[in-house]
Amino acid sequence: MRFARFLAPLDVLLAAAPLPPCGGGGPGTGPTPPTPTHTVTVTVYYDENGDGTMQSTEVARVPGVEIEVGGRTGTTEKLTGRAVIAGVAEGTQQVSVRTSTLPPYYRAASAAG
């Protein structure tokens, strides 16, 4: 009896939603294939000259910083400042820094354009 009460509101909600016919939407169509994902590597470093490009002479890396790419997160490593983020959906993704994880004397630069 409890099970039937739980399903009743759900049944009403599904009935109100537009659903494709039982064939899946027409000839030649099928389920949408999953979006491919990739592993993204990000390096957080101190940009000494402020040009927005990592130079070979800019060796200071920033550890313990949380980075988000397309809804997936990673934390930079202690010595390399590198974060490896797996499962990022293919396509253009937003990259952000959780500023609360930056050391107090650093600030995040605006996105490079």
Short mmCIF file of C-alpha atoms in Angstrom, two decimals:
data_model
loop_
_atom_site.label_atom_id
_atom_site.label_comp_id
_atom_site.label_asym_id
_atom_site.label_seq_id
_atom_site.Cartn_x
_atom_site.Cartn_y
_atom_site.Cartn_z
CA MET A 1 0.00 0.00 0.00
CA ARG A 2 2.81 2.43 0.82
CA PHE A 3 4.45 1.65 -2.54
CA ALA A 4 1.28 2.56 -4.47
CA ARG A 5 0.98 5.92 -2.66
CA PHE A 6 4.61 6.72 -3.48
CA LEU A 7 4.14 6.06 -7.20
CA ALA A 8 0.90 8.00 -7.64
CA PRO A 9 2.46 11.53 -7.76
CA LEU A 10 5.24 10.27 -10.04
CA ASP A 11 2.71 8.76 -12.46
CA VAL A 12 0.88 12.10 -12.69
CA LEU A 13 4.13 13.96 -13.36
CA LEU A 14 5.18 11.58 -16.14
CA ALA A 15 1.78 11.71 -17.77
CA ALA A 16 2.01 15.50 -17.99
CA ALA A 17 5.47 15.42 -19.59
CA PRO A 18 5.66 15.19 -23.40
CA LEU A 19 6.96 11.74 -24.26
CA PRO A 20 7.99 10.37 -27.67
CA PRO A 21 5.92 7.55 -29.18
CA CYS A 22 6.94 4.02 -28.28
CA GLY A 23 9.22 3.66 -31.31
CA GLY A 24 11.79 6.08 -29.88
CA GLY A 25 10.98 9.10 -32.03
CA GLY A 26 10.77 7.89 -35.61
CA PRO A 27 12.63 5.87 -38.19
CA GLY A 28 16.40 5.98 -38.04
CA THR A 29 16.56 7.56 -34.61
CA GLY A 30 17.65 5.95 -31.42
CA PRO A 31 19.00 6.84 -28.07
CA THR A 32 21.47 9.71 -27.96
CA PRO A 33 25.01 8.33 -27.65
CA PRO A 34 26.91 9.37 -24.53
CA THR A 35 29.13 12.44 -24.78
CA PRO A 36 32.81 11.44 -24.98
CA THR A 37 34.93 12.48 -21.99
CA HIS A 38 38.58 13.35 -21.63
CA THR A 39 41.23 13.82 -18.98
CA VAL A 40 42.36 17.44 -18.58
CA THR A 41 45.64 18.50 -16.96
CA VAL A 42 45.87 21.98 -15.43
CA THR A 43 48.98 23.60 -13.94
CA VAL A 44 48.62 26.44 -11.44
CA TYR A 45 51.73 28.62 -11.38
CA TYR A 46 52.91 32.07 -10.31
CA ASP A 47 52.90 34.28 -13.41
CA GLU A 48 55.88 36.44 -12.46
CA ASN A 49 55.72 38.80 -15.46
CA GLY A 50 51.90 38.88 -15.62
CA ASP A 51 51.66 38.03 -19.33
CA GLY A 52 49.25 35.10 -18.88
CA THR A 53 51.64 32.59 -20.45
CA MET A 54 53.74 30.07 -18.51
CA GLN A 55 57.41 30.72 -19.29
CA SER A 56 60.22 28.23 -18.68
CA THR A 57 61.68 30.68 -16.13
CA GLU A 58 58.43 30.79 -14.10
CA VAL A 59 59.03 27.80 -11.86
CA ALA A 60 56.84 28.62 -8.84
CA ARG A 61 53.89 26.20 -8.70
CA VAL A 62 50.89 26.54 -6.40
CA PRO A 63 49.81 23.38 -4.52
CA GLY A 64 46.46 22.55 -2.92
CA VAL A 65 44.30 24.64 -5.23
CA GLU A 66 40.91 23.24 -6.24
CA ILE A 67 40.16 23.55 -9.95
CA GLU A 68 36.82 22.87 -11.62
CA VAL A 69 36.51 22.03 -15.32
CA GLY A 70 33.05 21.34 -16.69
CA GLY A 71 31.65 20.30 -13.32
CA ARG A 72 34.57 17.97 -12.47
CA THR A 73 37.14 18.92 -9.84
CA GLY A 74 40.76 18.27 -9.01
CA THR A 75 43.37 19.59 -6.57
CA THR A 76 46.85 20.70 -7.58
CA GLU A 77 49.79 18.57 -6.48
CA LYS A 78 52.35 19.74 -3.93
CA LEU A 79 55.48 20.01 -6.09
CA THR A 80 54.14 20.35 -9.62
CA GLY A 81 51.04 22.54 -9.18
CA ARG A 82 49.36 20.09 -11.51
CA ALA A 83 45.79 18.81 -11.27
CA VAL A 84 44.60 15.91 -13.42
CA ILE A 85 40.83 15.96 -13.90
CA ALA A 86 39.20 12.90 -15.49
CA GLY A 87 35.75 12.59 -17.02
CA VAL A 88 35.46 16.09 -18.51
CA ALA A 89 32.82 16.16 -21.25
CA GLU A 90 34.05 16.87 -24.75
CA GLY A 91 33.53 20.43 -25.97
CA THR A 92 34.08 23.91 -24.58
CA GLN A 93 34.04 23.86 -20.78
CA GLN A 94 34.24 26.51 -18.07
CA VAL A 95 37.43 26.42 -15.96
CA SER A 96 37.32 27.96 -12.50
CA VAL A 97 39.47 28.20 -9.39
CA ARG A 98 38.01 27.85 -5.91
CA THR A 99 39.59 31.06 -4.64
CA SER A 100 39.23 30.01 -1.00
CA THR A 101 41.88 27.33 -1.66
CA LEU A 102 44.48 29.82 -2.94
CA PRO A 103 47.22 30.84 -0.49
CA PRO A 104 46.39 34.26 1.03
CA TYR A 105 49.03 36.12 -0.99
CA TYR A 106 47.80 34.84 -4.38
CA ARG A 107 44.80 35.88 -6.44
CA ALA A 108 43.30 34.20 -9.48
CA ALA A 109 44.00 35.93 -12.79
CA SER A 110 41.12 36.60 -15.14
CA ALA A 111 40.59 34.00 -17.87
CA ALA A 112 42.98 34.28 -20.79
CA GLY A 113 41.30 35.39 -23.97
#
